[in-house]
Structure formats: structure tokens, C-alpha cells
mmCIF file of C-alpha atoms in Angstrom:
data_model
loop_
_atom_site.group_PDB
_atom_site.id
_atom_site.type_symbol
_atom_site.label_atom_id
_atom_site.label_comp_id
_atom_site.label_asym_id
_atom_site.label_seq_id
_atom_site.Cartn_x
_atom_site.Cartn_y
_atom_site.Cartn_z
ATOM 1 C CA MET F 335 -9.575 -21.901 10.988
ATOM 2 C CA ALA F 336 -12.564 -23.769 12.370
ATOM 3 C CA ASN F 337 -14.051 -24.253 8.913
ATOM 4 C CA GLY F 338 -13.425 -23.268 5.320
ATOM 5 C CA GLN F 339 -15.459 -20.051 5.234
ATOM 6 C CA TRP F 340 -13.895 -17.568 2.826
ATOM 7 C CA TYR F 341 -13.315 -14.350 4.709
ATOM 8 C CA PRO F 342 -11.364 -11.459 3.128
ATOM 9 C CA PRO F 343 -9.136 -9.570 5.596
ATOM 10 C CA GLU F 344 -10.287 -6.203 4.264
ATOM 11 C CA TRP F 345 -13.923 -6.769 5.254
ATOM 12 C CA PRO F 346 -13.781 -5.212 8.765
ATOM 13 C CA ASP F 347 -12.402 -1.923 7.414
ATOM 14 C CA ARG F 348 -14.961 -1.856 4.612
ATOM 15 C CA ILE F 349 -17.806 -2.633 7.024
ATOM 16 C CA ARG F 350 -16.731 0.257 9.259
ATOM 17 C CA ALA F 351 -16.522 2.554 6.245
ATOM 18 C CA LEU F 352 -20.020 1.550 5.160
ATOM 19 C CA ALA F 353 -21.346 2.166 8.663
ATOM 20 C CA ASP F 354 -19.856 5.670 8.920
ATOM 21 C CA GLY F 355 -20.959 6.670 5.438
ATOM 22 C CA THR F 356 -17.548 6.878 3.764
ATOM 23 C CA LEU F 357 -18.162 3.839 1.551
ATOM 24 C CA THR F 358 -20.780 3.915 -1.194
ATOM 25 C CA PRO F 359 -22.010 0.433 -2.175
ATOM 26 C CA VAL F 360 -21.431 -0.520 -5.790
ATOM 27 C CA THR F 361 -24.383 -1.772 -7.811
ATOM 28 C CA PRO F 362 -24.332 -5.583 -8.014
ATOM 29 C CA LYS F 363 -23.936 -7.146 -11.437
ATOM 30 C CA ARG F 364 -26.414 -9.796 -12.528
ATOM 31 C CA ALA F 365 -24.936 -13.297 -12.524
ATOM 32 C CA ALA F 366 -25.904 -16.959 -12.673
ATOM 33 C CA THR F 367 -24.281 -20.142 -11.444
ATOM 34 C CA VAL F 368 -25.232 -23.792 -11.981
ATOM 35 C CA MET F 369 -25.001 -26.733 -9.608
ATOM 36 C CA LEU F 370 -24.511 -29.480 -12.178
ATOM 37 C CA LEU F 371 -25.530 -32.881 -10.790
ATOM 38 C CA LYS F 372 -25.064 -36.465 -11.914
ATOM 39 C CA ASP F 373 -26.303 -39.693 -10.376
ATOM 40 C CA THR F 374 -23.551 -42.017 -9.207
ATOM 41 C CA GLY F 375 -25.398 -45.217 -8.381
ATOM 42 C CA THR F 376 -23.408 -45.488 -5.156
ATOM 43 C CA GLY F 377 -26.293 -44.929 -2.777
ATOM 44 C CA THR F 378 -24.805 -41.633 -1.572
ATOM 45 C CA GLY F 379 -26.925 -39.465 -3.844
ATOM 46 C CA PRO F 380 -25.845 -37.382 -6.822
ATOM 47 C CA ALA F 381 -22.437 -35.783 -7.175
ATOM 48 C CA VAL F 382 -22.067 -32.075 -7.910
ATOM 49 C CA HIS F 383 -19.492 -30.553 -10.249
ATOM 50 C CA MET F 384 -17.227 -28.025 -8.521
ATOM 51 C CA LEU F 385 -14.202 -26.027 -9.549
ATOM 52 C CA ARG F 386 -11.469 -24.488 -7.454
ATOM 53 C CA ARG F 387 -10.739 -20.871 -8.241
ATOM 54 C CA ARG F 388 -7.081 -20.104 -8.840
ATOM 55 C CA ALA F 389 -5.329 -18.669 -5.795
ATOM 56 C CA SER F 390 -4.325 -15.681 -7.909
ATOM 57 C CA MET F 391 -7.961 -14.647 -8.463
ATOM 58 C CA ALA F 392 -8.838 -11.318 -6.839
ATOM 59 C CA PHE F 393 -12.267 -12.563 -5.767
ATOM 60 C CA ALA F 394 -12.447 -15.753 -3.667
ATOM 61 C CA GLY F 395 -9.087 -17.105 -4.798
ATOM 62 C CA GLY F 396 -8.647 -20.751 -3.764
ATOM 63 C CA ALA F 397 -12.330 -21.211 -3.004
ATOM 64 C CA TYR F 398 -14.452 -24.022 -4.400
ATOM 65 C CA ALA F 399 -17.470 -22.915 -6.414
ATOM 66 C CA TYR F 400 -19.770 -23.917 -9.270
ATOM 67 C CA PRO F 401 -19.563 -22.902 -12.936
ATOM 68 C CA GLY F 402 -20.992 -19.431 -13.295
ATOM 69 C CA GLY F 403 -20.445 -15.800 -14.134
ATOM 70 C CA GLY F 404 -21.932 -12.511 -15.141
ATOM 71 C CA VAL F 405 -24.761 -11.807 -17.541
ATOM 72 C CA ASP F 406 -23.728 -10.739 -21.047
ATOM 73 C CA PRO F 407 -25.758 -7.571 -21.818
ATOM 74 C CA ARG F 408 -26.173 -8.809 -25.383
ATOM 75 C CA ASP F 409 -28.445 -11.556 -24.065
ATOM 76 C CA ASP F 410 -30.987 -8.811 -23.328
ATOM 77 C CA ASP F 411 -31.073 -7.644 -26.909
ATOM 78 C CA ARG F 412 -32.879 -10.309 -28.921
ATOM 79 C CA GLN F 413 -35.082 -13.295 -28.382
ATOM 80 C CA ILE F 414 -33.320 -16.593 -28.883
ATOM 81 C CA ARG F 415 -34.584 -20.053 -29.801
ATOM 82 C CA TRP F 416 -36.147 -21.249 -26.580
ATOM 83 C CA ALA F 417 -37.691 -24.433 -25.184
ATOM 84 C CA GLY F 418 -39.311 -25.122 -21.842
ATOM 85 C CA PRO F 419 -41.196 -22.707 -19.583
ATOM 86 C CA THR F 420 -41.906 -19.373 -21.247
ATOM 87 C CA ARG F 421 -39.958 -16.196 -20.634
ATOM 88 C CA ALA F 422 -42.998 -14.885 -18.757
ATOM 89 C CA TRP F 423 -42.881 -17.939 -16.459
ATOM 90 C CA TRP F 424 -39.179 -17.406 -15.821
ATOM 91 C CA ALA F 425 -39.709 -13.694 -15.226
ATOM 92 C CA ASP F 426 -42.227 -14.490 -12.512
ATOM 93 C CA ARG F 427 -39.984 -17.169 -11.031
ATOM 94 C CA LEU F 428 -36.838 -15.019 -10.957
ATOM 95 C CA GLY F 429 -38.551 -11.797 -9.934
ATOM 96 C CA VAL F 430 -37.451 -9.802 -12.988
ATOM 97 C CA ASP F 431 -38.919 -8.753 -16.338
ATOM 98 C CA GLU F 432 -38.963 -11.061 -19.363
ATOM 99 C CA THR F 433 -35.897 -9.536 -20.988
ATOM 100 C CA GLU F 434 -33.833 -9.950 -17.829
ATOM 101 C CA ALA F 435 -35.184 -13.464 -17.320
ATOM 102 C CA GLN F 436 -33.905 -14.510 -20.742
ATOM 103 C CA ALA F 437 -30.505 -12.949 -20.039
ATOM 104 C CA ILE F 438 -30.150 -14.681 -16.658
ATOM 105 C CA VAL F 439 -31.148 -18.092 -18.021
ATOM 106 C CA CYS F 440 -28.804 -17.563 -20.978
ATOM 107 C CA ALA F 441 -25.990 -16.729 -18.550
ATOM 108 C CA ALA F 442 -26.604 -19.964 -16.637
ATOM 109 C CA VAL F 443 -26.454 -22.069 -19.812
ATOM 110 C CA ARG F 444 -23.586 -20.142 -21.419
ATOM 111 C CA GLU F 445 -21.375 -20.127 -18.318
ATOM 112 C CA THR F 446 -21.891 -23.865 -17.809
ATOM 113 C CA TYR F 447 -20.682 -24.410 -21.359
ATOM 114 C CA GLU F 448 -17.793 -21.959 -21.042
ATOM 115 C CA GLU F 449 -16.465 -23.310 -17.737
ATOM 116 C CA ALA F 450 -17.477 -26.975 -17.778
ATOM 117 C CA GLY F 451 -17.979 -27.807 -21.457
ATOM 118 C CA VAL F 452 -21.596 -28.877 -20.821
ATOM 119 C CA LEU F 453 -24.314 -27.426 -23.047
ATOM 120 C CA LEU F 454 -28.000 -27.413 -22.090
ATOM 121 C CA ALA F 455 -29.277 -27.001 -25.631
ATOM 122 C CA GLY F 456 -30.298 -29.188 -28.535
ATOM 123 C CA PRO F 457 -31.357 -29.169 -32.178
ATOM 124 C CA ALA F 458 -35.006 -29.560 -31.145
ATOM 125 C CA PRO F 459 -37.091 -28.680 -28.060
ATOM 126 C CA ASP F 460 -36.939 -32.285 -26.843
ATOM 127 C CA SER F 461 -33.279 -33.083 -27.565
ATOM 128 C CA VAL F 462 -29.834 -32.256 -26.201
ATOM 129 C CA VAL F 463 -26.501 -32.192 -27.993
ATOM 130 C CA GLY F 464 -24.074 -35.031 -27.335
ATOM 131 C CA ASP F 465 -20.312 -34.832 -26.904
ATOM 132 C CA THR F 466 -19.057 -31.239 -27.217
ATOM 133 C CA THR F 467 -15.315 -31.851 -26.986
ATOM 134 C CA GLY F 468 -14.416 -31.574 -30.684
ATOM 135 C CA ALA F 469 -12.151 -28.857 -32.100
ATOM 136 C CA ASP F 470 -15.035 -27.016 -33.774
ATOM 137 C CA TRP F 471 -16.981 -26.913 -30.504
ATOM 138 C CA GLU F 472 -13.897 -25.699 -28.686
ATOM 139 C CA ALA F 473 -13.448 -22.863 -31.172
ATOM 140 C CA ASP F 474 -16.996 -21.676 -30.521
ATOM 141 C CA ARG F 475 -16.550 -22.011 -26.772
ATOM 142 C CA ALA F 476 -13.370 -19.915 -26.899
ATOM 143 C CA ALA F 477 -15.185 -17.260 -28.949
ATOM 144 C CA LEU F 478 -17.922 -17.132 -26.316
ATOM 145 C CA VAL F 479 -15.367 -16.728 -23.537
ATOM 146 C CA ALA F 480 -13.655 -13.908 -25.437
ATOM 147 C CA ARG F 481 -17.075 -12.317 -26.064
ATOM 148 C CA ASP F 482 -16.325 -12.389 -29.785
ATOM 149 C CA LEU F 483 -19.534 -14.369 -30.172
ATOM 150 C CA SER F 484 -22.816 -13.755 -28.365
ATOM 151 C CA PHE F 485 -24.793 -16.688 -27.051
ATOM 152 C CA ALA F 486 -27.661 -15.897 -29.419
ATOM 153 C CA GLN F 487 -25.246 -15.951 -32.362
ATOM 154 C CA PHE F 488 -23.781 -19.228 -31.150
ATOM 155 C CA LEU F 489 -27.201 -20.884 -30.948
ATOM 156 C CA ASP F 490 -28.180 -19.561 -34.384
ATOM 157 C CA ARG F 491 -24.930 -20.725 -35.951
ATOM 158 C CA ARG F 492 -25.422 -24.189 -34.517
ATOM 159 C CA GLY F 493 -29.172 -24.335 -35.112
ATOM 160 C CA LEU F 494 -29.744 -25.005 -31.412
ATOM 161 C CA VAL F 495 -32.597 -24.388 -28.989
ATOM 162 C CA LEU F 496 -31.883 -23.380 -25.380
ATOM 163 C CA ARG F 497 -33.444 -25.976 -23.047
ATOM 164 C CA SER F 498 -34.682 -23.849 -20.145
ATOM 165 C CA ASP F 499 -36.652 -26.859 -18.899
ATOM 166 C CA LEU F 500 -33.358 -28.527 -17.934
ATOM 167 C CA LEU F 501 -32.728 -25.822 -15.314
ATOM 168 C CA GLY F 502 -34.303 -25.332 -11.909
ATOM 169 C CA ALA F 503 -33.935 -22.012 -10.075
ATOM 170 C CA TRP F 504 -32.703 -22.887 -6.578
ATOM 171 C CA THR F 505 -31.744 -19.764 -4.601
ATOM 172 C CA ARG F 506 -30.555 -16.182 -4.959
ATOM 173 C CA TRP F 507 -27.716 -14.465 -3.106
ATOM 174 C CA ILE F 508 -26.513 -10.865 -3.328
ATOM 175 C CA THR F 509 -22.935 -9.967 -2.423
ATOM 176 C CA PRO F 510 -22.810 -7.808 0.746
ATOM 177 C CA GLU F 511 -22.912 -4.024 0.297
ATOM 178 C CA PHE F 512 -19.418 -3.626 1.742
ATOM 179 C CA GLU F 513 -17.783 -5.813 -0.926
ATOM 180 C CA ALA F 514 -15.823 -4.138 -3.737
ATOM 181 C CA ARG F 515 -17.099 -6.675 -6.282
ATOM 182 C CA ARG F 516 -20.818 -7.311 -6.001
ATOM 183 C CA TYR F 517 -23.063 -9.821 -7.769
ATOM 184 C CA ASP F 518 -26.773 -10.517 -7.722
ATOM 185 C CA THR F 519 -26.549 -14.245 -8.372
ATOM 186 C CA TRP F 520 -29.262 -16.748 -9.189
ATOM 187 C CA PHE F 521 -28.278 -20.353 -8.414
ATOM 188 C CA PHE F 522 -29.698 -23.099 -10.630
ATOM 189 C CA VAL F 523 -29.629 -26.889 -10.558
ATOM 190 C CA ALA F 524 -29.289 -29.069 -13.661
ATOM 191 C CA ALA F 525 -28.511 -32.697 -14.436
ATOM 192 C CA LEU F 526 -25.564 -33.648 -16.641
ATOM 193 C CA PRO F 527 -27.087 -34.511 -20.059
ATOM 194 C CA GLU F 528 -26.542 -38.029 -21.316
ATOM 195 C CA GLY F 529 -23.552 -38.268 -23.637
ATOM 196 C CA GLN F 530 -21.857 -35.118 -22.335
ATOM 197 C CA ARG F 531 -18.925 -34.899 -19.977
ATOM 198 C CA THR F 532 -17.367 -32.128 -17.948
ATOM 199 C CA ARG F 533 -13.836 -30.843 -18.224
ATOM 200 C CA ASN F 534 -11.865 -27.995 -16.721
ATOM 201 C CA ALA F 535 -12.488 -25.454 -19.454
ATOM 202 C CA SER F 536 -12.155 -22.402 -17.215
ATOM 203 C CA THR F 537 -9.056 -20.237 -17.132
ATOM 204 C CA GLU F 538 -10.155 -19.170 -13.641
ATOM 205 C CA ALA F 539 -9.949 -22.677 -12.130
ATOM 206 C CA ASP F 540 -6.982 -24.919 -11.383
ATOM 207 C CA ARG F 541 -9.004 -28.003 -10.421
ATOM 208 C CA THR F 542 -12.436 -29.521 -10.988
ATOM 209 C CA VAL F 543 -14.106 -32.380 -9.121
ATOM 210 C CA TRP F 544 -17.296 -34.404 -9.005
ATOM 211 C CA ILE F 545 -18.068 -34.726 -5.320
ATOM 212 C CA ALA F 546 -21.020 -35.707 -3.154
ATOM 213 C CA PRO F 547 -22.508 -32.595 -1.519
ATOM 214 C CA GLY F 548 -22.183 -34.199 1.916
ATOM 215 C CA GLU F 549 -18.520 -35.004 1.323
ATOM 216 C CA ALA F 550 -17.804 -31.455 0.159
ATOM 217 C CA ALA F 551 -19.623 -30.041 3.191
ATOM 218 C CA ALA F 552 -17.573 -32.286 5.484
ATOM 219 C CA GLY F 553 -14.390 -30.985 3.856
ATOM 220 C CA TYR F 554 -15.543 -27.445 4.528
ATOM 221 C CA ASP F 555 -16.377 -28.252 8.158
ATOM 222 C CA LYS F 556 -12.856 -29.632 8.648
ATOM 223 C CA GLY F 557 -11.301 -26.515 7.125
ATOM 224 C CA GLU F 558 -9.976 -28.514 4.160
ATOM 225 C CA LEU F 559 -12.119 -26.905 1.434
ATOM 226 C CA LEU F 560 -12.465 -23.138 1.217
ATOM 227 C CA MET F 561 -15.912 -21.857 0.195
ATOM 228 C CA MET F 562 -18.070 -18.767 0.203
ATOM 229 C CA PRO F 563 -21.293 -18.874 2.265
ATOM 230 C CA PRO F 564 -23.642 -19.417 -0.723
ATOM 231 C CA THR F 565 -21.630 -22.447 -1.844
ATOM 232 C CA ILE F 566 -21.630 -24.304 1.460
ATOM 233 C CA ALA F 567 -25.256 -23.319 2.094
ATOM 234 C CA THR F 568 -26.392 -24.841 -1.199
ATOM 235 C CA LEU F 569 -24.280 -27.956 -0.648
ATOM 236 C CA ARG F 570 -26.077 -28.558 2.640
ATOM 237 C CA GLN F 571 -29.413 -28.055 0.879
ATOM 238 C CA LEU F 572 -28.502 -30.667 -1.750
ATOM 239 C CA THR F 573 -27.288 -33.286 0.722
ATOM 240 C CA PRO F 574 -30.714 -34.915 1.419
ATOM 241 C CA TYR F 575 -31.433 -35.713 -2.252
ATOM 242 C CA ASP F 576 -30.874 -39.235 -3.521
ATOM 243 C CA THR F 577 -31.148 -38.375 -7.238
ATOM 244 C CA ALA F 578 -30.603 -35.354 -9.462
ATOM 245 C CA ALA F 579 -34.195 -35.645 -10.693
ATOM 246 C CA ARG F 580 -35.589 -35.211 -7.186
ATOM 247 C CA ALA F 581 -33.574 -32.037 -6.668
ATOM 248 C CA LEU F 582 -34.806 -30.660 -9.997
ATOM 249 C CA ALA F 583 -38.393 -31.580 -9.135
ATOM 250 C CA ASP F 584 -38.200 -29.559 -5.906
ATOM 251 C CA ALA F 585 -36.621 -26.480 -7.480
ATOM 252 C CA PRO F 586 -39.834 -24.719 -8.607
ATOM 253 C CA GLY F 587 -41.107 -24.589 -5.034
ATOM 254 C CA ARG F 588 -37.995 -23.081 -3.489
ATOM 255 C CA ASP F 589 -37.952 -19.565 -2.055
ATOM 256 C CA LEU F 590 -35.938 -17.121 -4.172
ATOM 257 C CA THR F 591 -36.012 -14.227 -1.708
ATOM 258 C CA PRO F 592 -32.483 -12.775 -1.999
ATOM 259 C CA VAL F 593 -30.033 -13.517 0.804
ATOM 260 C CA LEU F 594 -28.027 -10.387 1.656
ATOM 261 C CA ALA F 595 -25.534 -10.161 4.501
ATOM 262 C CA THR F 596 -25.914 -7.395 7.067
ATOM 263 C CA ALA F 597 -23.338 -5.840 9.387
ATOM 264 C CA ARG F 598 -23.986 -3.978 12.638
ATOM 265 C CA LEU F 599 -22.063 -2.728 15.656
ATOM 266 C CA VAL F 600 -22.972 -4.531 18.898
ATOM 267 C CA ASP F 601 -21.114 -4.014 22.195
ATOM 268 C CA GLY F 602 -17.848 -3.076 20.559
ATOM 269 C CA GLU F 603 -18.011 -5.817 17.938
ATOM 270 C CA LEU F 604 -18.947 -5.836 14.290
ATOM 271 C CA VAL F 605 -21.511 -8.590 13.801
ATOM 272 C CA LEU F 606 -21.737 -9.913 10.268
ATOM 273 C CA SER F 607 -24.710 -12.156 9.521
ATOM 274 C CA TRP F 608 -26.636 -13.718 6.653
ATOM 275 C CA PRO F 609 -30.410 -13.880 7.325
ATOM 276 C CA GLY F 610 -31.550 -17.475 7.672
ATOM 277 C CA HIS F 611 -27.994 -18.812 7.816
ATOM 278 C CA ASP F 612 -26.767 -18.495 11.380
ATOM 279 C CA GLU F 613 -23.694 -20.655 10.822
ATOM 280 C CA PHE F 614 -22.013 -17.828 8.895
ATOM 281 C CA THR F 615 -22.376 -15.190 11.622
ATOM 282 C CA LYS F 616 -19.045 -13.494 12.360
ATOM 283 C CA HIS F 617 -18.121 -11.406 15.429
ATOM 284 C CA ILE F 618 -15.294 -9.060 14.522
ATOM 285 C CA PRO F 619 -13.517 -7.029 17.224
ATOM 286 C CA THR F 620 -13.406 -3.352 16.362
ATOM 287 C CA ARG F 621 -10.577 -0.923 16.796
ATOM 288 C CA PRO F 622 -10.587 1.166 20.006
ATOM 289 C CA THR F 623 -13.667 3.349 19.999
ATOM 290 C CA PHE F 624 -14.351 6.936 20.966
ATOM 291 C CA PRO F 625 -16.551 7.575 24.035
ATOM 292 C CA THR F 626 -19.490 8.142 21.677
ATOM 293 C CA GLY F 627 -19.183 4.571 20.499
ATOM 294 C CA GLY F 628 -18.079 5.422 16.971
ATOM 295 C CA ALA F 629 -15.185 3.528 15.396
ATOM 296 C CA SER F 630 -11.890 5.334 15.241
ATOM 297 C CA ALA F 631 -10.584 6.428 11.877
#
């Protein structure tokens, strides 16, 4: 392959089915993912924490991604201890109501803890917890993963405040309508808190790395690292930054208009494209067509 763009073989058939009305799009689930950054002092800018999804995973197996996952509906239910911009501010920023805004921000913080062992919370609005690798922390993390413990319960048990000010909303991508598994995903940036360290805490990943965004993008361009379009797009966006703080400072001004792929039939080809991201455009030959131009069954 020319690059490492993840491309499921079933997409052409699903695109045709969507076009002829035999496929009904599923409703995307709300999700959040976090590009965790740390300064390296090497002059190449900050490194980003990435994990490689196990090849056995049904969705994007073998692809490199960031810690992230779906919203827990329980995070809609009650207000949690909160520091940083208000829920109203986040609602306006994310384009949702206040209840959803809390749930999405909670998902970003919870998933980062579940999959990377990094917790953006502290005992006070101006503090962050230190090392979270002890056995008691691991027990709570496992309970969160199993959904035996809600994030609100976890914070209450620990007497912690969620630090929403440590997150910056970066971009938003929605899985194409022809995909069987769809997510409406908000991407955030955050800096690794002092005293904490990442680890491969995810059962869905077989490898984790700290890597410069430019180096990861080069690996993708060579076809060495498999990635989905949102991942490589955000890596390219991070490449110009020389520190994590500068990326975080720019986050509030970034456009969060959702990116949603479109598919259309042009001159006997299916053309798959992501608005504003021409590098991902795919031209897919169709099956032999009827004289009317419709795809054969």
C-alpha cells in the first residue's frame, strides 16, 4: 500500500448498499479520545502517546490510535466535582447541552485513565494526583473498565476533582454512515501531568509508544504504521508545535465542525472523501453497471 490508511475491504459493498437505499445508517455513539503529549527536550517538539490496537479487534485492528472510547451513560446522570471551565462553557465549545458536555469530558478523562493509567484529576481544583500505579489504584481502574464503578463514584470515593482545564478540545470526527460501527468522537489534547507515567493498561492494545507526531506521520506515509484518517490528520496538525503547552493554548480556537466522510458515484467509480482532507480521497472501481448507471446487485 502507498501509505498506512486503514481501509476495510467491506466498505465498497456497504457504500453501494447505502447509495441504493438497502443500508440504513446506525446512529453514532458518543466518544472521546485524548492526544496525550509530553515535552521531550530534544528540539523535535512534544511526543504523543499512541497505542496499537490488537489485530484481533473487529474495528481498526492493527491500527495506531490514541486512548479513547465511548461515553458511559451514567456520566449524564449526576454532576461531579469539577474544576476549570464551566459545563456551560464546555457545552458551547462542544456543540452539545451541559449534560452531554459533562459526559464527553468525563469520557475523555476516564478513558485516558483506563487505557493509559493517566488521571487528569486532583484532590483540589489546582492540583493533580501523582503516581497512579499502586495496587489500590489498579483495582479502581479495573472496576471502571468493567463498568462496576462509575466515574462519578470513583471521583467521590477518592475525593477527587476532575480537571477539565487540563483538556483542550481539538477536533471532531464522525464515522462514515456506511460503517457498521459508528462513533461521534471529540478529540482532545492534554499534557502528561508531572509525576504520572503511562503504561499499556488497555486490553485492546498490544503495544504503546511515545512518538513525535512527525515521526509517526512519516511511518504512516511509508506504509509502516496503520492508522485511520482522523489519527493521521491530527498527527499532521500537531507536528508544527514545539511544546505541549503551545498546542493546548491553541485548542480553544480550533474549529470543531464535524468531519464526516461522503461517498458518491462518479464515472463508474465510487469516490470516498473526507471534507477538508483531500489526502484520504479514495477512488473505488465499481462492479459492472446496468445501462441506467446503477450498481449491479
